[in-house]
PDB file of C-alpha atoms in Angstrom:
ATOM      1  CA  MET A   1     -13.875  13.811   1.485  1.00  0.00           C
ATOM      2  CA  ALA A   2     -11.440  15.850  -0.504  1.00  0.00           C
ATOM      3  CA  THR A   3      -9.223  14.530  -3.214  1.00  0.00           C
ATOM      4  CA  VAL A   4      -5.633  15.365  -4.097  1.00  0.00           C
ATOM      5  CA  ASP A   5      -6.763  15.787  -7.693  1.00  0.00           C
ATOM      6  CA  GLU A   6      -8.525  19.091  -8.368  1.00  0.00           C
ATOM      7  CA  ARG A   7      -9.012  18.600 -12.106  1.00  0.00           C
ATOM      8  CA  PRO A   8     -12.565  19.475 -13.213  1.00  0.00           C
ATOM      9  CA  ALA A   9     -12.819  16.057 -14.906  1.00  0.00           C
ATOM     10  CA  ALA A  10     -11.632  14.097 -11.862  1.00  0.00           C
ATOM     11  CA  LYS A  11     -13.874  11.183 -10.967  1.00  0.00           C
ATOM     12  CA  ARG A  12     -16.150  11.399  -7.948  1.00  0.00           C
ATOM     13  CA  TRP A  13     -17.737   8.406  -6.233  1.00  0.00           C
ATOM     14  CA  LEU A  14     -20.463   8.258  -3.636  1.00  0.00           C
ATOM     15  CA  PRO A  15     -18.860   8.053  -0.168  1.00  0.00           C
ATOM     16  CA  LEU A  16     -18.786   4.859   1.862  1.00  0.00           C
ATOM     17  CA  GLU A  17     -20.752   5.017   5.094  1.00  0.00           C
ATOM     18  CA  ALA A  18     -18.801   4.623   8.349  1.00  0.00           C
ATOM     19  CA  ASN A  19     -20.622   1.365   8.992  1.00  0.00           C
ATOM     20  CA  PRO A  20     -18.795  -1.890   9.836  1.00  0.00           C
ATOM     21  CA  GLU A  21     -21.506  -4.020   8.240  1.00  0.00           C
ATOM     22  CA  VAL A  22     -21.178  -2.162   4.932  1.00  0.00           C
ATOM     23  CA  MET A  23     -17.392  -2.343   5.064  1.00  0.00           C
ATOM     24  CA  ASN A  24     -17.412  -6.045   5.907  1.00  0.00           C
ATOM     25  CA  GLN A  25     -19.578  -6.904   2.912  1.00  0.00           C
ATOM     26  CA  PHE A  26     -17.340  -4.733   0.749  1.00  0.00           C
ATOM     27  CA  LEU A  27     -14.121  -6.439   1.907  1.00  0.00           C
ATOM     28  CA  TRP A  28     -15.532  -9.964   1.922  1.00  0.00           C
ATOM     29  CA  GLY A  29     -16.994  -9.467  -1.539  1.00  0.00           C
ATOM     30  CA  LEU A  30     -13.622  -8.339  -2.903  1.00  0.00           C
ATOM     31  CA  GLY A  31     -11.503 -11.134  -1.516  1.00  0.00           C
ATOM     32  CA  VAL A  32     -10.917 -10.951   2.242  1.00  0.00           C
ATOM     33  CA  GLN A  33     -11.907 -14.364   3.559  1.00  0.00           C
ATOM     34  CA  VAL A  34     -14.906 -14.137   5.887  1.00  0.00           C
ATOM     35  CA  ASP A  35     -13.165 -16.090   8.642  1.00  0.00           C
ATOM     36  CA  GLU A  36     -10.004 -13.969   8.456  1.00  0.00           C
ATOM     37  CA  ALA A  37     -10.912 -10.378   9.382  1.00  0.00           C
ATOM     38  CA  GLU A  38     -13.887  -8.215  10.318  1.00  0.00           C
ATOM     39  CA  CYS A  39     -14.626  -4.524  10.953  1.00  0.00           C
ATOM     40  CA  TYR A  40     -15.968  -3.416  14.341  1.00  0.00           C
ATOM     41  CA  ASP A  41     -17.176  -0.117  15.796  1.00  0.00           C
ATOM     42  CA  VAL A  42     -14.948   1.456  18.440  1.00  0.00           C
ATOM     43  CA  TYR A  43     -17.439   3.053  20.814  1.00  0.00           C
ATOM     44  CA  GLY A  44     -14.999   5.267  22.676  1.00  0.00           C
ATOM     45  CA  LEU A  45     -11.334   6.011  23.236  1.00  0.00           C
ATOM     46  CA  ASP A  46     -11.197   5.343  26.980  1.00  0.00           C
ATOM     47  CA  GLU A  47      -9.195   2.269  27.943  1.00  0.00           C
ATOM     48  CA  GLU A  48     -12.207   0.224  29.070  1.00  0.00           C
ATOM     49  CA  LEU A  49     -14.011   0.834  25.769  1.00  0.00           C
ATOM     50  CA  LEU A  50     -10.889   0.026  23.762  1.00  0.00           C
ATOM     51  CA  GLU A  51     -10.651  -3.276  25.641  1.00  0.00           C
ATOM     52  CA  MET A  52     -14.092  -4.224  24.295  1.00  0.00           C
ATOM     53  CA  VAL A  53     -12.780  -4.276  20.714  1.00  0.00           C
ATOM     54  CA  PRO A  54     -12.006  -7.834  19.464  1.00  0.00           C
ATOM     55  CA  LYS A  55      -8.275  -8.549  19.352  1.00  0.00           C
ATOM     56  CA  PRO A  56      -5.892  -8.628  17.676  1.00  0.00           C
ATOM     57  CA  VAL A  57      -6.530  -5.308  15.920  1.00  0.00           C
ATOM     58  CA  LEU A  58      -4.850  -5.195  12.514  1.00  0.00           C
ATOM     59  CA  ALA A  59      -5.746  -1.655  11.414  1.00  0.00           C
ATOM     60  CA  VAL A  60      -7.762   1.353  12.579  1.00  0.00           C
ATOM     61  CA  LEU A  61      -9.939   3.556  10.362  1.00  0.00           C
ATOM     62  CA  PHE A  62     -10.788   7.092  11.466  1.00  0.00           C
ATOM     63  CA  LEU A  63     -13.444   9.378   9.978  1.00  0.00           C
ATOM     64  CA  TYR A  64     -13.085  13.068  10.831  1.00  0.00           C
ATOM     65  CA  PRO A  65     -14.371  16.437   9.554  1.00  0.00           C
ATOM     66  CA  LEU A  66     -12.354  18.377   7.007  1.00  0.00           C
ATOM     67  CA  THR A  67     -11.785  21.933   8.177  1.00  0.00           C
ATOM     68  CA  ALA A  68      -9.678  24.912   7.150  1.00  0.00           C
ATOM     69  CA  GLU A  69      -7.310  23.982   9.996  1.00  0.00           C
ATOM     70  CA  SER A  70      -6.906  20.372   8.871  1.00  0.00           C
ATOM     71  CA  GLU A  71      -6.296  21.508   5.296  1.00  0.00           C
ATOM     72  CA  GLU A  72      -3.593  23.918   6.431  1.00  0.00           C
ATOM     73  CA  GLU A  73      -1.972  21.186   8.526  1.00  0.00           C
ATOM     74  CA  ARG A  74      -1.988  18.870   5.493  1.00  0.00           C
ATOM     75  CA  ARG A  75      -0.291  21.525   3.361  1.00  0.00           C
ATOM     76  CA  GLN A  76       2.369  22.086   6.013  1.00  0.00           C
ATOM     77  CA  GLN A  77       3.066  18.365   6.311  1.00  0.00           C
ATOM     78  CA  ASP A  78       3.284  17.986   2.544  1.00  0.00           C
ATOM     79  CA  ALA A  79       5.730  20.893   2.360  1.00  0.00           C
ATOM     80  CA  VAL A  80       8.253  19.063   4.530  1.00  0.00           C
ATOM     81  CA  MET A  81       7.454  15.528   3.360  1.00  0.00           C
ATOM     82  CA  LYS A  82      10.400  13.507   2.135  1.00  0.00           C
ATOM     83  CA  GLU A  83      10.216  10.441  -0.061  1.00  0.00           C
ATOM     84  CA  PRO A  84       7.272   8.184   0.947  1.00  0.00           C
ATOM     85  CA  SER A  85       8.352   5.436   3.341  1.00  0.00           C
ATOM     86  CA  SER A  86       8.804   2.027   1.765  1.00  0.00           C
ATOM     87  CA  LYS A  87       7.938   0.407   5.106  1.00  0.00           C
ATOM     88  CA  VAL A  88       4.210   0.564   4.370  1.00  0.00           C
ATOM     89  CA  TYR A  89       1.838   0.069   1.449  1.00  0.00           C
ATOM     90  CA  PHE A  90       0.661   3.591   0.599  1.00  0.00           C
ATOM     91  CA  MET A  91      -1.346   5.117  -2.232  1.00  0.00           C
ATOM     92  CA  ARG A  92      -2.641   8.557  -3.127  1.00  0.00           C
ATOM     93  CA  GLN A  93      -6.309   9.420  -3.636  1.00  0.00           C
ATOM     94  CA  THR A  94      -7.277  10.899  -6.993  1.00  0.00           C
ATOM     95  CA  VAL A  95     -10.988  10.015  -6.949  1.00  0.00           C
ATOM     96  CA  GLY A  96     -13.318  12.303  -5.045  1.00  0.00           C
ATOM     97  CA  ASN A  97     -15.110  10.645  -2.086  1.00  0.00           C
ATOM     98  CA  ALA A  98     -13.041   7.469  -2.469  1.00  0.00           C
ATOM     99  CA  CYS A  99     -11.342   7.909   0.915  1.00  0.00           C
ATOM    100  CA  GLY A 100     -13.313   5.040   2.477  1.00  0.00           C
ATOM    101  CA  THR A 101     -12.119   2.649  -0.205  1.00  0.00           C
ATOM    102  CA  VAL A 102      -8.562   3.999  -0.061  1.00  0.00           C
ATOM    103  CA  GLY A 103      -8.626   3.620   3.723  1.00  0.00           C
ATOM    104  CA  LEU A 104      -9.695  -0.011   3.423  1.00  0.00           C
ATOM    105  CA  LEU A 105      -7.058  -0.656   0.753  1.00  0.00           C
ATOM    106  CA  HIS A 106      -4.450   0.833   3.083  1.00  0.00           C
ATOM    107  CA  ALA A 107      -5.713  -1.415   5.881  1.00  0.00           C
ATOM    108  CA  VAL A 108      -5.651  -4.626   3.845  1.00  0.00           C
ATOM    109  CA  GLY A 109      -2.529  -3.736   1.876  1.00  0.00           C
ATOM    110  CA  ASN A 110      -0.490  -3.633   5.069  1.00  0.00           C
ATOM    111  CA  ILE A 111      -1.781  -6.888   6.567  1.00  0.00           C
ATOM    112  CA  THR A 112      -1.547  -9.258   3.609  1.00  0.00           C
ATOM    113  CA  SER A 113       0.963 -11.291   5.624  1.00  0.00           C
ATOM    114  CA  GLU A 114      -1.535 -11.547   8.494  1.00  0.00           C
ATOM    115  CA  ILE A 115      -4.690 -12.537   6.616  1.00  0.00           C
ATOM    116  CA  LYS A 116      -5.504 -14.739   3.654  1.00  0.00           C
ATOM    117  CA  LEU A 117      -7.046 -13.298   0.508  1.00  0.00           C
ATOM    118  CA  VAL A 118      -9.041 -15.479  -1.842  1.00  0.00           C
ATOM    119  CA  GLU A 119      -6.632 -16.409  -4.617  1.00  0.00           C
ATOM    120  CA  GLY A 120      -7.575 -14.702  -7.871  1.00  0.00           C
ATOM    121  CA  SER A 121      -9.980 -12.311  -6.103  1.00  0.00           C
ATOM    122  CA  PHE A 122     -10.049  -8.593  -6.831  1.00  0.00           C
ATOM    123  CA  LEU A 123      -7.929  -7.678  -3.819  1.00  0.00           C
ATOM    124  CA  ASP A 124      -5.461 -10.477  -4.498  1.00  0.00           C
ATOM    125  CA  LYS A 125      -4.957  -9.240  -8.051  1.00  0.00           C
ATOM    126  CA  PHE A 126      -4.966  -5.557  -7.052  1.00  0.00           C
ATOM    127  CA  PHE A 127      -2.150  -5.851  -4.519  1.00  0.00           C
ATOM    128  CA  LYS A 128      -0.082  -8.128  -6.759  1.00  0.00           C
ATOM    129  CA  SER A 129      -0.520  -5.710  -9.684  1.00  0.00           C
ATOM    130  CA  THR A 130       0.357  -2.587  -7.677  1.00  0.00           C
ATOM    131  CA  ALA A 131       3.118  -4.014  -5.448  1.00  0.00           C
ATOM    132  CA  SER A 132       5.963  -2.356  -7.349  1.00  0.00           C
ATOM    133  CA  MET A 133       4.099   0.870  -8.216  1.00  0.00           C
ATOM    134  CA  ASN A 134       4.632   4.240  -6.547  1.00  0.00           C
ATOM    135  CA  PRO A 135       1.750   5.899  -4.603  1.00  0.00           C
ATOM    136  CA  MET A 136       0.449   7.935  -7.541  1.00  0.00           C
ATOM    137  CA  GLU A 137       0.639   5.002  -9.971  1.00  0.00           C
ATOM    138  CA  ARG A 138      -1.463   2.986  -7.523  1.00  0.00           C
ATOM    139  CA  ALA A 139      -3.988   5.821  -7.340  1.00  0.00           C
ATOM    140  CA  LEU A 140      -4.337   5.986 -11.122  1.00  0.00           C
ATOM    141  CA  PHE A 141      -4.607   2.185 -11.299  1.00  0.00           C
ATOM    142  CA  LEU A 142      -7.552   2.374  -8.884  1.00  0.00           C
ATOM    143  CA  GLU A 143      -9.087   5.321 -10.740  1.00  0.00           C
ATOM    144  CA  ASN A 144      -9.175   3.304 -13.963  1.00  0.00           C
ATOM    145  CA  ASP A 145     -10.380   0.042 -12.378  1.00  0.00           C
ATOM    146  CA  ARG A 146     -14.003  -0.439 -13.360  1.00  0.00           C
ATOM    147  CA  GLU A 147     -14.513  -3.462 -11.097  1.00  0.00           C
ATOM    148  CA  MET A 148     -13.580  -1.467  -8.005  1.00  0.00           C
ATOM    149  CA  GLU A 149     -15.728   1.473  -9.083  1.00  0.00           C
ATOM    150  CA  VAL A 150     -18.763  -0.802  -9.358  1.00  0.00           C
ATOM    151  CA  ALA A 151     -17.996  -2.515  -6.034  1.00  0.00           C
ATOM    152  CA  HIS A 152     -17.621   0.854  -4.318  1.00  0.00           C
ATOM    153  CA  SER A 153     -20.909   2.094  -5.791  1.00  0.00           C
ATOM    154  CA  VAL A 154     -22.764  -1.002  -4.569  1.00  0.00           C
ATOM    155  CA  ALA A 155     -21.283  -0.630  -1.073  1.00  0.00           C
ATOM    156  CA  ALA A 156     -21.985   3.103  -0.937  1.00  0.00           C
ATOM    157  CA  SER A 157     -25.630   2.447  -1.782  1.00  0.00           C
ATOM    158  CA  ALA A 158     -25.937  -0.197   0.943  1.00  0.00           C
ATOM    159  CA  GLY A 159     -25.615   2.205   3.869  1.00  0.00           C
ATOM    160  CA  GLU A 160     -28.390   3.228   6.214  1.00  0.00           C
ATOM    161  CA  THR A 161     -28.208   6.892   5.219  1.00  0.00           C
ATOM    162  CA  GLU A 162     -28.916   8.297   1.758  1.00  0.00           C
ATOM    163  CA  ALA A 163     -25.673   8.522  -0.195  1.00  0.00           C
ATOM    164  CA  SER A 164     -24.620  12.007  -1.277  1.00  0.00           C
ATOM    165  CA  ASP A 165     -21.425  13.251  -2.871  1.00  0.00           C
ATOM    166  CA  ASN A 166     -21.632  16.525  -0.920  1.00  0.00           C
ATOM    167  CA  VAL A 167     -19.594  15.601   2.151  1.00  0.00           C
ATOM    168  CA  ASP A 168     -16.979  17.259   4.341  1.00  0.00           C
ATOM    169  CA  THR A 169     -15.539  14.275   6.198  1.00  0.00           C
ATOM    170  CA  HIS A 170     -12.567  12.072   5.421  1.00  0.00           C
ATOM    171  CA  PHE A 171     -11.301   8.547   6.200  1.00  0.00           C
ATOM    172  CA  ILE A 172      -7.709   7.770   7.101  1.00  0.00           C
ATOM    173  CA  CYS A 173      -6.055   4.545   8.260  1.00  0.00           C
ATOM    174  CA  PHE A 174      -3.598   3.738  11.041  1.00  0.00           C
ATOM    175  CA  THR A 175      -1.338   0.705  10.761  1.00  0.00           C
ATOM    176  CA  CYS A 176       1.713  -0.683  12.538  1.00  0.00           C
ATOM    177  CA  ALA A 177       4.763  -1.588  10.468  1.00  0.00           C
ATOM    178  CA  ASN A 178       8.333  -2.289  11.544  1.00  0.00           C
ATOM    179  CA  GLY A 179       7.602  -1.117  15.080  1.00  0.00           C
ATOM    180  CA  GLU A 180       6.096   2.220  14.031  1.00  0.00           C
ATOM    181  CA  LEU A 181       2.574   3.650  13.991  1.00  0.00           C
ATOM    182  CA  PHE A 182       1.771   5.093  10.558  1.00  0.00           C
ATOM    183  CA  GLU A 183      -1.053   7.403   9.536  1.00  0.00           C
ATOM    184  CA  LEU A 184      -2.076   6.677   5.944  1.00  0.00           C
ATOM    185  CA  ASP A 185      -4.000   9.487   4.265  1.00  0.00           C
ATOM    186  CA  GLY A 186      -4.359   9.455   0.483  1.00  0.00           C
ATOM    187  CA  ARG A 187      -4.675  13.248   0.440  1.00  0.00           C
ATOM    188  CA  LYS A 188      -1.115  13.538   1.702  1.00  0.00           C
ATOM    189  CA  THR A 189       2.038  12.845  -0.273  1.00  0.00           C
ATOM    190  CA  GLY A 190       3.170  10.043   2.025  1.00  0.00           C
ATOM    191  CA  PRO A 191       2.583   8.179   5.284  1.00  0.00           C
ATOM    192  CA  ILE A 192       3.089  10.001   8.592  1.00  0.00           C
ATOM    193  CA  SER A 193       5.006   8.222  11.367  1.00  0.00           C
ATOM    194  CA  HIS A 194       3.664   8.728  14.882  1.00  0.00           C
ATOM    195  CA  GLY A 195       6.473   6.932  16.652  1.00  0.00           C
ATOM    196  CA  ALA A 196       6.932   3.539  18.212  1.00  0.00           C
ATOM    197  CA  SER A 197       4.094   1.024  18.232  1.00  0.00           C
ATOM    198  CA  SER A 198       3.467  -2.709  18.147  1.00  0.00           C
ATOM    199  CA  PRO A 199       0.705  -5.027  16.906  1.00  0.00           C
ATOM    200  CA  GLY A 200      -0.431  -5.440  20.513  1.00  0.00           C
ATOM    201  CA  THR A 201      -0.710  -1.704  21.191  1.00  0.00           C
ATOM    202  CA  LEU A 202      -1.843  -0.487  17.743  1.00  0.00           C
ATOM    203  CA  LEU A 203      -5.378   0.407  18.875  1.00  0.00           C
ATOM    204  CA  GLN A 204      -4.226   2.269  21.994  1.00  0.00           C
ATOM    205  CA  ASP A 205      -1.473   4.097  20.090  1.00  0.00           C
ATOM    206  CA  ALA A 206      -3.852   5.121  17.316  1.00  0.00           C
ATOM    207  CA  ALA A 207      -6.388   6.252  19.939  1.00  0.00           C
ATOM    208  CA  LYS A 208      -3.851   8.712  21.368  1.00  0.00           C
ATOM    209  CA  VAL A 209      -3.318  10.309  17.952  1.00  0.00           C
ATOM    210  CA  ILE A 210      -7.061  10.330  17.262  1.00  0.00           C
ATOM    211  CA  LYS A 211      -7.760  12.056  20.598  1.00  0.00           C
ATOM    212  CA  GLY A 212      -5.394  14.827  19.561  1.00  0.00           C
ATOM    213  CA  MET A 213      -7.175  15.249  16.228  1.00  0.00           C
ATOM    214  CA  ILE A 214     -10.576  15.370  17.930  1.00  0.00           C
ATOM    215  CA  GLN A 215      -9.347  18.039  20.359  1.00  0.00           C
ATOM    216  CA  LYS A 216      -8.630  20.286  17.384  1.00  0.00           C
ATOM    217  CA  ASN A 217     -12.351  20.141  16.447  1.00  0.00           C
ATOM    218  CA  PRO A 218     -14.123  20.274  19.828  1.00  0.00           C
ATOM    219  CA  GLY A 219     -17.385  21.517  18.364  1.00  0.00           C
ATOM    220  CA  SER A 220     -17.837  18.671  15.867  1.00  0.00           C
ATOM    221  CA  LEU A 221     -19.550  15.315  16.303  1.00  0.00           C
ATOM    222  CA  ASN A 222     -18.494  13.977  12.891  1.00  0.00           C
ATOM    223  CA  PHE A 223     -16.016  11.408  14.172  1.00  0.00           C
ATOM    224  CA  ASN A 224     -16.058   7.654  13.826  1.00  0.00           C
ATOM    225  CA  VAL A 225     -13.495   4.968  14.653  1.00  0.00           C
ATOM    226  CA  ILE A 226     -13.597   1.460  13.163  1.00  0.00           C
ATOM    227  CA  ALA A 227     -11.164  -1.348  13.913  1.00  0.00           C
ATOM    228  CA  VAL A 228     -10.239  -4.104  11.500  1.00  0.00           C
ATOM    229  CA  SER A 229      -9.601  -7.159  13.680  1.00  0.00           C
ATOM    230  CA  LYS A 230      -8.377 -10.635  12.896  1.00  0.00           C
ATOM    231  CA  LYS A 231     -10.941 -13.296  13.645  1.00  0.00           C
ATOM    232  CA  ALA A 232     -10.062 -15.871  16.263  1.00  0.00           C
TER     233      ALA A 232
END
């Protein structure tokens, strides 16, 4: 899980496991109300498997392998990137292996009008504190937040596999805002619009983009899709 910050002294965290149970405990512990939202595995991208995911889907997290091709694509996108869209909550990633946490912050940060956060909780304070910041200021705010670092460490240690900071996969988030599907990747300079979308078709629209990304790495099995759904 690469970082946009290549300084030798840049912080590195242990990566979060692509595990809904781990992510749920992480989010609930930081301020998402238990009866508001929950993470679920997406077992496949075919329509019948997508229909099995609890609705409504508020955000989609995607874990994929970092390759030379994906790095080159990121550089090309950054080269033509304009000012980051103000339609979505977006932040950069300056902490190594923090992409799981950044992905979850992107997910929650764009649905604060859809779900209730515990007043005075970490997430409540984080989003209020960073609301007027630019993407890099938000990244540095996170980098210097000891409470989040500890919470991330606890969550990273709670997975079923042994945590290691030697990884080559990366989390991104898909969200719908103002009728558009956005890809939110803290390694990039801003959000990427993938065209028209709606809250009701977010999962299907994200699945189409994800299928395209998987096709670029046909020999890899390091993919995982997790939906953040609102509880009934």
